[in-house]
Short mmCIF file of C-alpha atoms in Angstrom, two decimals:
data_model
loop_
_atom_site.label_atom_id
_atom_site.label_comp_id
_atom_site.label_asym_id
_atom_site.label_seq_id
_atom_site.Cartn_x
_atom_site.Cartn_y
_atom_site.Cartn_z
CA UNK A 1133 0.00 0.00 0.00
CA UNK A 1134 2.91 2.32 0.55
CA UNK A 1135 4.11 2.06 -3.06
CA UNK A 1136 0.98 3.57 -4.63
CA UNK A 1137 1.11 6.45 -2.15
CA UNK A 1138 4.75 7.13 -3.03
CA UNK A 1139 4.00 6.84 -6.72
CA UNK A 1140 1.06 9.19 -6.37
CA UNK A 1141 3.19 11.67 -4.49
CA UNK A 1142 5.89 11.49 -7.15
CA UNK A 1143 3.34 12.00 -9.90
CA UNK A 1144 2.00 15.05 -8.09
CA UNK A 1145 5.49 16.48 -7.65
CA UNK A 1146 6.33 15.93 -11.32
CA UNK A 1147 3.03 17.44 -12.43
CA UNK A 1148 3.60 20.45 -10.21
CA UNK A 1149 7.13 20.89 -11.54
CA UNK A 1150 5.92 20.65 -15.14
CA UNK A 1151 3.20 23.18 -14.36
CA UNK A 1152 5.74 25.59 -12.93
CA UNK A 1153 7.99 25.15 -15.97
CA UNK A 1154 5.08 25.81 -18.32
CA UNK A 1155 4.01 28.86 -16.29
CA UNK A 1156 7.53 30.28 -16.28
CA UNK A 1157 7.89 29.66 -20.01
CA UNK A 1158 4.59 31.36 -20.80
CA UNK A 1159 5.47 34.27 -18.52
CA UNK A 1160 8.88 34.69 -20.15
CA UNK A 1161 7.30 34.52 -23.61
CA UNK A 1162 4.72 37.15 -22.66
CA UNK A 1163 7.45 39.33 -21.17
CA UNK A 1164 9.58 39.12 -24.31
CA UNK A 1165 6.57 39.91 -26.50
CA UNK A 1166 5.69 42.88 -24.29
CA UNK A 1167 9.26 44.22 -24.47
CA UNK A 1168 9.40 43.75 -28.24
CA UNK A 1169 6.15 45.70 -28.64
CA UNK A 1170 7.44 48.42 -26.31
CA UNK A 1171 10.63 48.64 -28.38
CA UNK A 1172 8.55 49.15 -31.54
CA UNK A 1173 6.48 51.74 -29.71
CA UNK A 1174 9.61 53.62 -28.60
CA UNK A 1175 11.00 53.57 -32.14
CA UNK A 1176 7.74 55.00 -33.48
CA UNK A 1177 7.61 57.73 -30.85
CA UNK A 1178 11.22 58.74 -31.46
CA UNK A 1179 10.64 59.11 -35.20
CA UNK A 1180 7.65 61.32 -34.46
CA UNK A 1181 9.47 63.47 -31.93
CA UNK A 1182 12.26 64.05 -34.45
CA UNK A 1183 9.73 65.41 -36.96
CA UNK A 1184 11.28 68.93 -37.09
CA UNK A 1185 14.67 67.42 -37.94
CA UNK A 1186 13.08 65.20 -40.60
CA UNK A 1187 11.34 68.25 -42.04
CA UNK A 1188 14.62 70.17 -42.20
CA UNK A 1189 16.36 67.24 -43.90
CA UNK A 1190 13.64 67.07 -46.55
CA UNK A 1191 14.35 70.60 -47.67
CA UNK A 1192 16.25 71.26 -50.92
CA UNK A 1193 19.74 72.62 -50.44
CA UNK A 1194 20.47 76.33 -50.45
CA UNK A 1195 20.43 77.64 -54.01
CA UNK A 1196 18.30 74.77 -55.32
CA UNK A 1197 15.10 76.50 -54.36
CA UNK A 1198 15.25 80.26 -53.96
CA UNK A 1199 11.66 80.55 -52.77
CA UNK A 1200 11.58 80.87 -49.01
CA UNK A 1201 7.81 80.59 -49.16
CA UNK A 1202 8.09 77.25 -50.97
CA UNK A 1203 10.72 76.15 -48.44
CA UNK A 1204 8.40 76.66 -45.48
CA UNK A 1205 5.40 75.23 -47.34
CA UNK A 1206 7.34 71.99 -47.74
CA UNK A 1207 8.55 72.17 -44.15
CA UNK A 1208 5.00 72.25 -42.75
CA UNK A 1209 3.83 69.52 -45.15
CA UNK A 1210 6.66 67.18 -44.11
CA UNK A 1211 6.20 67.95 -40.43
CA UNK A 1212 2.47 67.29 -40.59
CA UNK A 1213 2.90 64.07 -42.57
CA UNK A 1214 5.52 62.71 -40.14
CA UNK A 1215 3.31 63.41 -37.13
CA UNK A 1216 0.28 61.89 -38.86
CA UNK A 1217 2.22 58.72 -39.70
CA UNK A 1218 3.40 58.52 -36.09
CA UNK A 1219 -0.13 58.69 -34.71
CA UNK A 1220 -1.29 56.04 -37.19
CA UNK A 1221 1.58 53.74 -36.19
CA UNK A 1222 0.81 54.26 -32.49
CA UNK A 1223 -2.83 53.32 -33.11
CA UNK A 1224 -1.76 50.11 -34.86
CA UNK A 1225 0.50 49.17 -31.95
CA UNK A 1226 -2.39 49.63 -29.53
CA UNK A 1227 -2.46 50.76 -25.93
CA UNK A 1228 0.56 50.45 -23.69
CA UNK A 1229 0.43 49.46 -20.03
CA UNK A 1230 1.51 51.36 -16.92
CA UNK A 1231 3.79 53.11 -16.19
CA UNK A 1232 4.00 54.13 -19.88
CA UNK A 1233 0.26 54.74 -20.37
CA UNK A 1234 0.26 58.25 -18.88
CA UNK A 1235 3.12 59.34 -21.14
CA UNK A 1236 1.39 57.65 -24.08
CA UNK A 1237 -1.74 59.75 -23.55
CA UNK A 1238 0.37 62.89 -23.28
CA UNK A 1239 2.24 62.01 -26.49
CA UNK A 1240 -0.99 61.36 -28.38
CA UNK A 1241 -2.39 64.73 -27.33
CA UNK A 1242 0.86 66.42 -28.29
CA UNK A 1243 1.02 64.79 -31.72
CA UNK A 1244 -2.63 65.54 -32.37
CA UNK A 1245 -2.14 69.23 -31.57
CA UNK A 1246 1.07 69.36 -33.61
CA UNK A 1247 -0.65 67.84 -36.63
CA UNK A 1248 -3.33 70.55 -36.56
CA UNK A 1249 -0.72 73.28 -36.03
CA UNK A 1250 1.34 72.02 -38.99
CA UNK A 1251 -1.75 72.15 -41.22
CA UNK A 1252 -2.48 75.68 -40.01
CA UNK A 1253 1.14 76.61 -40.66
CA UNK A 1254 0.92 75.44 -44.26
CA UNK A 1255 -2.24 77.48 -44.78
CA UNK A 1256 -0.64 80.47 -43.08
CA UNK A 1257 2.44 80.41 -45.30
CA UNK A 1258 0.26 80.30 -48.41
CA UNK A 1259 -1.13 83.70 -47.50
CA UNK A 1260 2.22 85.38 -46.81
CA UNK A 1261 4.20 87.71 -49.05
CA UNK A 1262 7.98 86.99 -48.90
CA UNK A 1263 8.62 90.67 -49.68
CA UNK A 1264 6.64 91.78 -46.64
CA UNK A 1265 9.04 93.22 -44.02
CA UNK A 1266 7.08 91.31 -41.39
CA UNK A 1267 7.52 87.98 -43.21
CA UNK A 1268 10.17 86.61 -40.82
CA UNK A 1269 8.13 87.55 -37.75
CA UNK A 1270 5.05 85.86 -39.19
CA UNK A 1271 7.07 82.73 -39.99
CA UNK A 1272 8.46 82.65 -36.45
CA UNK A 1273 4.90 82.72 -35.12
CA UNK A 1274 3.78 79.90 -37.44
CA UNK A 1275 6.75 77.69 -36.54
CA UNK A 1276 6.39 78.30 -32.81
CA UNK A 1277 3.78 77.30 -30.25
CA UNK A 1278 2.74 73.62 -30.42
CA UNK A 1279 5.22 72.83 -33.19
CA UNK A 1280 8.25 74.70 -31.86
CA UNK A 1281 11.26 72.33 -31.98
CA UNK A 1282 11.73 72.94 -28.26
CA UNK A 1283 8.30 71.40 -27.59
CA UNK A 1284 9.27 68.25 -29.49
CA UNK A 1285 12.54 68.11 -27.58
CA UNK A 1286 10.74 68.53 -24.26
CA UNK A 1287 8.49 65.59 -25.09
CA UNK A 1288 11.54 63.54 -26.06
CA UNK A 1289 13.03 64.27 -22.63
CA UNK A 1290 9.70 63.32 -21.03
CA UNK A 1291 9.78 59.97 -22.82
CA UNK A 1292 13.39 59.37 -21.76
CA UNK A 1293 12.38 59.86 -18.12
CA UNK A 1294 9.46 57.41 -18.26
CA UNK A 1295 10.23 54.07 -16.55
CA UNK A 1296 10.35 51.07 -18.92
CA UNK A 1297 10.01 53.34 -21.95
CA UNK A 1298 13.50 54.74 -21.31
CA UNK A 1299 14.90 51.19 -21.45
CA UNK A 1300 13.13 50.57 -24.75
CA UNK A 1301 14.50 53.84 -26.14
CA UNK A 1302 18.04 52.58 -25.57
CA UNK A 1303 17.25 49.58 -27.78
CA UNK A 1304 15.05 51.23 -30.43
CA UNK A 1305 17.21 52.18 -33.45
CA UNK A 1306 15.56 55.56 -34.12
CA UNK A 1307 15.91 57.00 -30.63
CA UNK A 1308 19.60 57.87 -30.40
CA UNK A 1309 19.65 59.62 -33.84
CA UNK A 1310 16.42 61.40 -32.92
CA UNK A 1311 17.91 62.70 -29.68
CA UNK A 1312 21.07 63.89 -31.43
CA UNK A 1313 19.16 65.53 -34.30
CA UNK A 1314 16.77 67.36 -32.01
CA UNK A 1315 19.64 68.71 -29.94
CA UNK A 1316 21.08 70.17 -33.13
CA UNK A 1317 17.70 71.63 -34.10
CA UNK A 1318 17.13 73.24 -30.70
CA UNK A 1319 20.67 74.62 -30.69
CA UNK A 1320 20.00 76.13 -34.14
CA UNK A 1321 22.86 74.10 -35.64
CA UNK A 1322 20.84 71.79 -37.89
CA UNK A 1323 20.35 74.34 -40.66
CA UNK A 1324 24.01 75.33 -40.58
CA UNK A 1325 24.99 71.68 -41.06
CA UNK A 1326 22.51 71.17 -43.89
CA UNK A 1327 23.18 74.42 -45.69
CA UNK A 1328 26.80 75.07 -44.83
CA UNK A 1329 26.02 78.16 -42.82
CA UNK A 1330 23.91 79.58 -45.66
CA UNK A 1331 20.39 79.11 -44.44
CA UNK A 1332 17.58 80.05 -46.84
CA UNK A 1333 16.84 83.75 -46.89
#
């Protein structure tokens, strides 16, 4: 009678061990999947937050397009398209869990506002006269506010300081270049690098 009891006990122990192994494996798989999705999310966010740099890089070189009005028209179009694509990509990735969810909501609001501001900027440029002495001041107003490069950079810093997301940003391939590019933009060095010190005038 003792043998069946021992056998039963052994079977229970083995079953329990197998259950633990399965549980650990499933948990590890879920964890890896979650991290991979968070990495994709971070990459998407970084591309969006580098939108001003992407817009600058899309511009024709100095001397290739002498129309400052056309230059800024293309700037706003590229900025708006980049932000729109970022929001669409974020929607496809779905919601993120805490502690990233609060930053995610903030980013979505920011991108939504920036998209509208970029569209307004494009419309505003269309009505400007490059020969107007107040042209530069009007352009500064259109490129400021919600779509000022400093705002994008602030949001990039916010993302870097968010637990778990900051780890993903180290892995995501777009994040380091985005951080470097936006530092150049905020320091007003991006245009000098692109146009050799001869920014469009």
